[in-house]
Amino acid sequence: MKEAGMNNGWLLDRFKNIWMLFDAWERNSEFNWYVFFDDDTTILVNSLTSWLSRLDHNEPLYLGSPASFHSVTFGHGGSGVAISHGAMKKLFGERSSEENKKMLLDLTDELLKEDCGDYMVAVMLKKHVNLKLAPYTFDAPFAQDKFQGETLFHTLVTDENRCEEVVSFHHHGPQEISKMWEFENYLDAPIRYIDFYQSFVHPYLARTLSAWDNRAREKEYSNSFGEELGENKPFSSQEACQSKCEENKKCLQWRYDPFKEYCGLSTVLNLGRPVVIYEKDGRVSQSRNLRGLNVERRVPEEEIVSGWMLERIEERIVKPGASCNGTLGQITEPFGWWWNHMHAR
C-alpha cells in the first residue's frame, strides 16, 4: 500500500466491501446483523443495538445513509451500513462457497471500471437478491438520520430527529472517537439527538460567536456576482444577516462572512466549530481585485461570525425534546473533559 501511494491505495480500497461481507458470512453465518463502517467513524453501540433490536433480522434489510452513483442509491459505507441475516442468507447462503467466489470475482471485474466499493454492494444486492436500500424515512425501518455522514460538530438537530437515536458520526479522529466512547459509557443508554444536543451543543451556543462557522447555508446570499452592496442586502453586514434570520420565523441560525460578502441561514441546528483555516480566500481576493477592491487577505475584523436564535431553539428543540419517550441522558453542566477538549483545540 505504501508503494502504491495514496491515490492507488484509494483505488484498492474499492475492492474491500463485497469481499469483507462474504468473509464475515463465511466466518459466522448465524449473526442477526452484519454492520460495516470505516475506521474514522464512531459507532454508538447502545443506539445501534436498540434500533436493530426493533427490526426483524430475518427480513431482508439493507440499511444506511443514502448516496448515489450511476443513478443507483446505495448505503454510504463510511458512515455505516447494516445488512440483516435475512439479506445475507439470500445473498450467500443459497450458494456454495465456490459459487459465491465466482459471483464476487465477476463483480470485482465490474469494480475495475468504478470507484466506489459501497456502491457495488448495492449493485450486488439488487442483482442477486432484488434488494434495494431501505427507504430513508422516520417510518419503519426507521433508517433516517441513524447513520451520520457528518462529524460530531456538524451533525444537524431538527424538529423531526430530536427523539431519534443517532448511531454513528463520520470523519472522526482518535480524540473524537475516544470522547464519544466515554460519553456512551457514562450514559449507558441509547443516545438520541436531544441527548447529544443537551451535552455537546447547548453548553456552547451563544447569540453570536466570532471566528466560528456553524455552516448555516440552507438559504444563501452572496455578493459573488458583483452586485452593489446595499443596506438591505443580507450580505452587507452582520446586522443585516442577523436581521434576515429574524424575519424568517423558521430560521434558527445564521453566519456572516464579511470577507466573502456572504450570509447564510438555516432552519436546522448545527454547532459547527472554530475556524482555523479560511478556505478559498485566494479565489475571493482575485474576484475582489477584479472589482477594484485591492484586498489581498482578510484581517481579524473580517472573521466569520455565527449566531443562533436562542429563544426559537428553546421552543422548537429543547422543550419538545423533554417529551421524548424514556429518560433523557442530558447533562446539565458541561463535561469537564469535553469542555477541556473543546477549548484545547
Tab-separated table of N, CA and C in Angstrom, residues 96-193:
chain	number	residue	atom	x	y	z
A	96	SER	N	-23.051	-22.290	-2.962
A	96	SER	CA	-21.851	-22.869	-2.371
A	96	SER	C	-20.779	-21.792	-2.262
A	97	SER	N	-19.748	-22.074	-1.477
A	97	SER	CA	-18.655	-21.120	-1.313
A	97	SER	C	-17.995	-20.809	-2.649
A	98	GLU	N	-17.827	-21.815	-3.471
A	98	GLU	CA	-17.193	-21.604	-4.774
A	98	GLU	C	-18.078	-20.759	-5.683
A	99	GLU	N	-19.380	-20.986	-5.624
A	99	GLU	CA	-20.299	-20.177	-6.431
A	99	GLU	C	-20.282	-18.720	-5.970
A	100	ASN	N	-20.189	-18.525	-4.664
A	100	ASN	CA	-20.109	-17.159	-4.139
A	100	ASN	C	-18.833	-16.462	-4.601
A	101	LYS	N	-17.732	-17.184	-4.588
A	101	LYS	CA	-16.469	-16.595	-5.037
A	101	LYS	C	-16.529	-16.228	-6.516
A	102	LYS	N	-17.177	-17.075	-7.306
A	102	LYS	CA	-17.329	-16.768	-8.735
A	102	LYS	C	-18.165	-15.496	-8.918
A	103	MET	N	-19.240	-15.368	-8.139
A	103	MET	CA	-20.071	-14.170	-8.197
A	103	MET	C	-19.253	-12.927	-7.839
A	104	LEU	N	-18.445	-13.030	-6.794
A	104	LEU	CA	-17.652	-11.883	-6.346
A	104	LEU	C	-16.554	-11.533	-7.339
A	105	LEU	N	-15.977	-12.528	-7.975
A	105	LEU	CA	-14.953	-12.250	-8.988
A	105	LEU	C	-15.556	-11.510	-10.180
A	106	ASP	N	-16.767	-11.880	-10.561
A	106	ASP	CA	-17.444	-11.162	-11.647
A	106	ASP	C	-17.706	-9.710	-11.254
A	107	LEU	N	-18.133	-9.502	-10.008
A	107	LEU	CA	-18.373	-8.141	-9.523
A	107	LEU	C	-17.066	-7.364	-9.408
A	108	THR	N	-15.987	-8.058	-9.061
A	108	THR	CA	-14.676	-7.407	-8.978
A	108	THR	C	-14.244	-6.907	-10.345
A	109	ASP	N	-14.538	-7.675	-11.384
A	109	ASP	CA	-14.244	-7.211	-12.743
A	109	ASP	C	-14.999	-5.919	-13.047
A	110	GLU	N	-16.252	-5.844	-12.590
A	110	GLU	CA	-17.027	-4.613	-12.783
A	110	GLU	C	-16.409	-3.454	-12.011
A	111	LEU	N	-15.871	-3.759	-10.830
A	111	LEU	CA	-15.283	-2.710	-9.991
A	111	LEU	C	-14.047	-2.084	-10.624
A	112	LEU	N	-13.392	-2.798	-11.530
A	112	LEU	CA	-12.223	-2.238	-12.207
A	112	LEU	C	-12.582	-0.975	-12.980
A	113	LYS	N	-13.858	-0.831	-13.317
A	113	LYS	CA	-14.312	0.337	-14.076
A	113	LYS	C	-14.957	1.392	-13.176
A	114	GLU	N	-15.070	1.108	-11.876
A	114	GLU	CA	-15.779	2.004	-10.969
A	114	GLU	C	-14.856	2.497	-9.859
A	115	ASP	N	-15.393	3.404	-9.028
A	115	ASP	CA	-14.596	3.997	-7.957
A	115	ASP	C	-15.076	3.625	-6.556
A	116	CYS	N	-16.332	3.221	-6.430
A	116	CYS	CA	-16.939	3.106	-5.102
A	116	CYS	C	-17.294	1.665	-4.765
A	117	GLY	N	-16.635	1.132	-3.747
A	117	GLY	CA	-16.938	-0.226	-3.319
A	117	GLY	C	-18.282	-0.348	-2.641
A	118	ASP	N	-18.701	0.700	-1.904
A	118	ASP	CA	-20.007	0.634	-1.243
A	118	ASP	C	-21.141	0.696	-2.264
A	119	TYR	N	-20.890	1.347	-3.384
A	119	TYR	CA	-21.864	1.333	-4.493
A	119	TYR	C	-22.054	-0.087	-5.020
A	120	MET	N	-20.960	-0.852	-5.111
A	120	MET	CA	-21.056	-2.203	-5.659
A	120	MET	C	-21.831	-3.131	-4.728
A	121	VAL	N	-21.869	-2.827	-3.425
A	121	VAL	CA	-22.704	-3.606	-2.507
A	121	VAL	C	-24.166	-3.499	-2.927
A	122	ALA	N	-24.594	-2.278	-3.262
A	122	ALA	CA	-25.980	-2.078	-3.708
A	122	ALA	C	-26.240	-2.805	-5.019
A	123	VAL	N	-25.274	-2.752	-5.932
A	123	VAL	CA	-25.419	-3.455	-7.213
A	123	VAL	C	-25.555	-4.957	-6.973
A	124	MET	N	-24.723	-5.489	-6.083
A	124	MET	CA	-24.744	-6.921	-5.780
A	124	MET	C	-26.084	-7.338	-5.172
A	125	LEU	N	-26.575	-6.567	-4.214
A	125	LEU	CA	-27.831	-6.922	-3.554
A	125	LEU	C	-29.020	-6.808	-4.505
A	126	LYS	N	-28.987	-5.810	-5.372
A	126	LYS	CA	-30.090	-5.659	-6.330
A	126	LYS	C	-30.060	-6.781	-7.370
A	127	LYS	N	-28.876	-7.106	-7.842
A	127	LYS	CA	-28.742	-8.088	-8.915
A	127	LYS	C	-29.031	-9.500	-8.441
A	128	HIS	N	-28.593	-9.843	-7.234
A	128	HIS	CA	-28.667	-11.233	-6.795
A	128	HIS	C	-29.741	-11.499	-5.736
A	129	VAL	N	-30.271	-10.431	-5.115
A	129	VAL	CA	-31.296	-10.623	-4.080
A	129	VAL	C	-32.544	-9.800	-4.387
A	130	ASN	N	-32.431	-8.919	-5.390
A	130	ASN	CA	-33.506	-7.978	-5.719
A	130	ASN	C	-33.858	-7.114	-4.504
A	131	LEU	N	-32.805	-6.640	-3.824
A	131	LEU	CA	-32.975	-5.849	-2.602
A	131	LEU	C	-32.371	-4.468	-2.800
A	132	LYS	N	-33.148	-3.446	-2.457
A	132	LYS	CA	-32.682	-2.067	-2.532
A	132	LYS	C	-32.457	-1.513	-1.129
A	133	LEU	N	-31.743	-0.389	-1.056
A	133	LEU	CA	-31.554	0.297	0.219
A	133	LEU	C	-32.917	0.666	0.794
A	134	ALA	N	-33.088	0.426	2.094
A	134	ALA	CA	-34.367	0.713	2.746
A	134	ALA	C	-34.705	2.195	2.629
A	135	PRO	N	-35.988	2.529	2.566
A	135	PRO	CA	-36.392	3.942	2.468
A	135	PRO	C	-35.811	4.768	3.607
A	136	TYR	N	-35.367	5.970	3.266
A	136	TYR	CA	-34.751	6.858	4.256
A	136	TYR	C	-35.844	7.732	4.858
A	137	THR	N	-36.587	7.152	5.809
A	137	THR	CA	-37.701	7.852	6.440
A	137	THR	C	-37.686	7.555	7.936
A	138	PHE	N	-38.543	8.286	8.662
A	138	PHE	CA	-38.689	8.030	10.092
A	138	PHE	C	-39.697	6.913	10.368
A	139	ASP	N	-40.310	6.381	9.306
A	139	ASP	CA	-41.181	5.216	9.443
A	139	ASP	C	-40.331	3.952	9.339
A	140	ALA	N	-40.947	2.792	9.674
A	140	ALA	CA	-40.209	1.528	9.626
A	140	ALA	C	-39.538	1.356	8.262
A	141	PRO	N	-38.254	0.954	8.248
A	141	PRO	CA	-37.413	0.537	9.380
A	141	PRO	C	-36.646	1.670	10.074
A	142	PHE	N	-37.191	2.870	10.035
A	142	PHE	CA	-36.673	3.984	10.845
A	142	PHE	C	-35.213	4.329	10.528
A	143	ALA	N	-34.878	4.341	9.238
A	143	ALA	CA	-33.473	4.491	8.847
A	143	ALA	C	-32.988	5.937	8.840
A	144	GLN	N	-33.899	6.905	8.757
A	144	GLN	CA	-33.467	8.292	8.573
A	144	GLN	C	-32.680	8.808	9.768
A	145	ASP	N	-31.557	9.447	9.465
A	145	ASP	CA	-30.696	10.112	10.446
A	145	ASP	C	-30.049	9.157	11.444
A	146	LYS	N	-30.090	7.862	11.192
A	146	LYS	CA	-29.418	6.928	12.099
A	146	LYS	C	-27.906	6.964	11.864
A	147	PHE	N	-27.475	6.623	10.646
A	147	PHE	CA	-26.052	6.689	10.310
A	147	PHE	C	-25.738	8.105	9.824
A	148	GLN	N	-24.804	8.757	10.488
A	148	GLN	CA	-24.455	10.134	10.165
A	148	GLN	C	-23.229	10.193	9.261
A	149	GLY	N	-23.334	10.950	8.191
A	149	GLY	CA	-22.170	11.186	7.343
A	149	GLY	C	-21.349	12.370	7.809
A	150	GLU	N	-21.799	13.024	8.892
A	150	GLU	CA	-21.134	14.222	9.396
A	150	GLU	C	-20.392	13.934	10.698
A	151	THR	N	-19.538	14.875	11.078
A	151	THR	CA	-18.835	14.777	12.346
A	151	THR	C	-19.764	15.170	13.489
A	152	LEU	N	-19.284	14.951	14.683
A	152	LEU	CA	-19.990	15.384	15.879
A	152	LEU	C	-20.314	16.874	15.811
A	153	PHE	N	-19.381	17.666	15.282
A	153	PHE	CA	-19.535	19.118	15.280
A	153	PHE	C	-20.502	19.611	14.206
A	154	HIS	N	-20.742	18.809	13.191
A	154	HIS	CA	-21.534	19.265	12.053
A	154	HIS	C	-22.852	18.514	11.899
A	155	THR	N	-23.222	17.733	12.904
A	155	THR	CA	-24.478	16.989	12.848
A	155	THR	C	-25.653	17.917	13.128
A	156	LEU	N	-26.698	17.784	12.330
A	156	LEU	CA	-27.865	18.650	12.443
A	156	LEU	C	-28.874	18.085	13.437
A	157	VAL	N	-29.418	18.959	14.276
A	157	VAL	CA	-30.520	18.606	15.167
A	157	VAL	C	-31.764	19.308	14.625
A	158	THR	N	-32.834	18.543	14.397
A	158	THR	CA	-34.027	19.093	13.765
A	158	THR	C	-35.273	18.784	14.593
A	159	ASP	N	-36.386	19.399	14.175
A	159	ASP	CA	-37.666	19.100	14.819
A	159	ASP	C	-37.987	17.614	14.727
A	160	GLU	N	-37.603	16.992	13.614
A	160	GLU	CA	-38.006	15.611	13.353
A	160	GLU	C	-37.119	14.580	14.037
A	161	ASN	N	-35.819	14.862	14.161
A	161	ASN	CA	-34.931	13.800	14.645
A	161	ASN	C	-34.605	13.880	16.131
A	162	ARG	N	-35.127	14.876	16.844
A	162	ARG	CA	-34.683	15.094	18.225
A	162	ARG	C	-34.894	13.882	19.127
A	163	CYS	N	-35.934	13.067	18.875
A	163	CYS	CA	-36.204	11.901	19.723
A	163	CYS	C	-35.612	10.611	19.151
A	164	GLU	N	-34.925	10.708	18.016
A	164	GLU	CA	-34.373	9.523	17.358
A	164	GLU	C	-32.974	9.204	17.882
A	165	GLU	N	-32.619	7.902	17.840
A	165	GLU	CA	-31.250	7.529	18.182
A	165	GLU	C	-30.303	7.955	17.065
A	166	VAL	N	-29.120	8.380	17.440
A	166	VAL	CA	-28.053	8.602	16.468
A	166	VAL	C	-27.078	7.441	16.623
A	167	VAL	N	-26.753	6.802	15.510
A	167	VAL	CA	-25.993	5.552	15.537
A	167	VAL	C	-24.513	5.764	15.243
A	168	SER	N	-24.186	6.779	14.436
A	168	SER	CA	-22.777	6.961	14.072
A	168	SER	C	-22.467	8.417	13.785
A	169	PHE	N	-21.179	8.744	13.884
A	169	PHE	CA	-20.629	10.012	13.409
A	169	PHE	C	-19.433	9.671	12.525
A	170	HIS	N	-19.272	10.417	11.440
A	170	HIS	CA	-18.233	10.093	10.462
A	170	HIS	C	-17.129	11.157	10.470
A	171	HIS	N	-15.989	10.817	9.879
A	171	HIS	CA	-14.818	11.694	9.782
A	171	HIS	C	-14.312	12.106	11.168
A	172	HIS	N	-14.277	11.159	12.088
A	172	HIS	CA	-13.749	11.411	13.422
A	172	HIS	C	-12.295	10.964	13.514
A	173	GLY	N	-11.532	11.714	14.288
A	173	GLY	CA	-10.183	11.309	14.622
A	173	GLY	C	-10.183	10.546	15.935
A	174	PRO	N	-9.018	10.109	16.388
A	174	PRO	CA	-8.939	9.336	17.639
A	174	PRO	C	-9.523	10.069	18.841
A	175	GLN	N	-9.333	11.399	18.906
A	175	GLN	CA	-9.861	12.144	20.052
A	175	GLN	C	-11.381	12.089	20.105
A	176	GLU	N	-12.022	12.348	18.960
A	176	GLU	CA	-13.482	12.344	18.942
A	176	GLU	C	-14.042	10.954	19.244
A	177	ILE	N	-13.417	9.935	18.670
A	177	ILE	CA	-13.876	8.564	18.925
A	177	ILE	C	-13.748	8.232	20.405
A	178	SER	N	-12.638	8.627	21.007
A	178	SER	CA	-12.420	8.363	22.427
A	178	SER	C	-13.441	9.086	23.296
A	179	LYS	N	-13.710	10.351	22.976
A	179	LYS	CA	-14.654	11.124	23.785
A	179	LYS	C	-16.071	10.570	23.675
A	180	MET	N	-16.466	10.159	22.480
A	180	MET	CA	-17.803	9.602	22.331
A	180	MET	C	-17.920	8.251	23.033
A	181	TRP	N	-16.833	7.505	23.076
A	181	TRP	CA	-16.837	6.242	23.825
A	181	TRP	C	-17.049	6.527	25.311
A	182	GLU	N	-16.369	7.551	25.829
A	182	GLU	CA	-16.558	7.928	27.232
A	182	GLU	C	-17.995	8.369	27.487
A	183	PHE	N	-18.528	9.163	26.580
A	183	PHE	CA	-19.885	9.678	26.739
A	183	PHE	C	-20.903	8.542	26.739
A	184	GLU	N	-20.746	7.607	25.808
A	184	GLU	CA	-21.680	6.486	25.724
A	184	GLU	C	-21.607	5.626	26.977
A	185	ASN	N	-20.414	5.408	27.477
A	185	ASN	CA	-20.272	4.611	28.685
A	185	ASN	C	-20.814	5.337	29.909
A	186	TYR	N	-20.716	6.654	29.911
A	186	TYR	CA	-21.257	7.440	31.018
A	186	TYR	C	-22.775	7.314	31.066
A	187	LEU	N	-23.421	7.428	29.905
A	187	LEU	CA	-24.884	7.344	29.868
A	187	LEU	C	-25.379	5.913	30.003
A	188	ASP	N	-24.638	4.972	29.399
A	188	ASP	CA	-25.031	3.560	29.402
A	188	ASP	C	-26.462	3.395	28.906
A	189	ALA	N	-26.779	4.072	27.810
A	189	ALA	CA	-28.125	4.032	27.226
A	189	ALA	C	-28.020	4.489	25.778
A	190	PRO	N	-29.037	4.201	24.963
A	190	PRO	CA	-29.032	4.733	23.599
A	190	PRO	C	-28.956	6.259	23.616
A	191	ILE	N	-28.181	6.813	22.706
A	191	ILE	CA	-28.014	8.264	22.622
A	191	ILE	C	-28.898	8.801	21.507
A	192	ARG	N	-29.764	9.732	21.875
A	192	ARG	CA	-30.642	10.351	20.902
A	192	ARG	C	-30.146	11.755	20.578
A	193	TYR	N	-30.722	12.338	19.564
A	193	TYR	CA	-30.269	13.663	19.150
A	193	TYR	C	-30.460	14.688	20.261
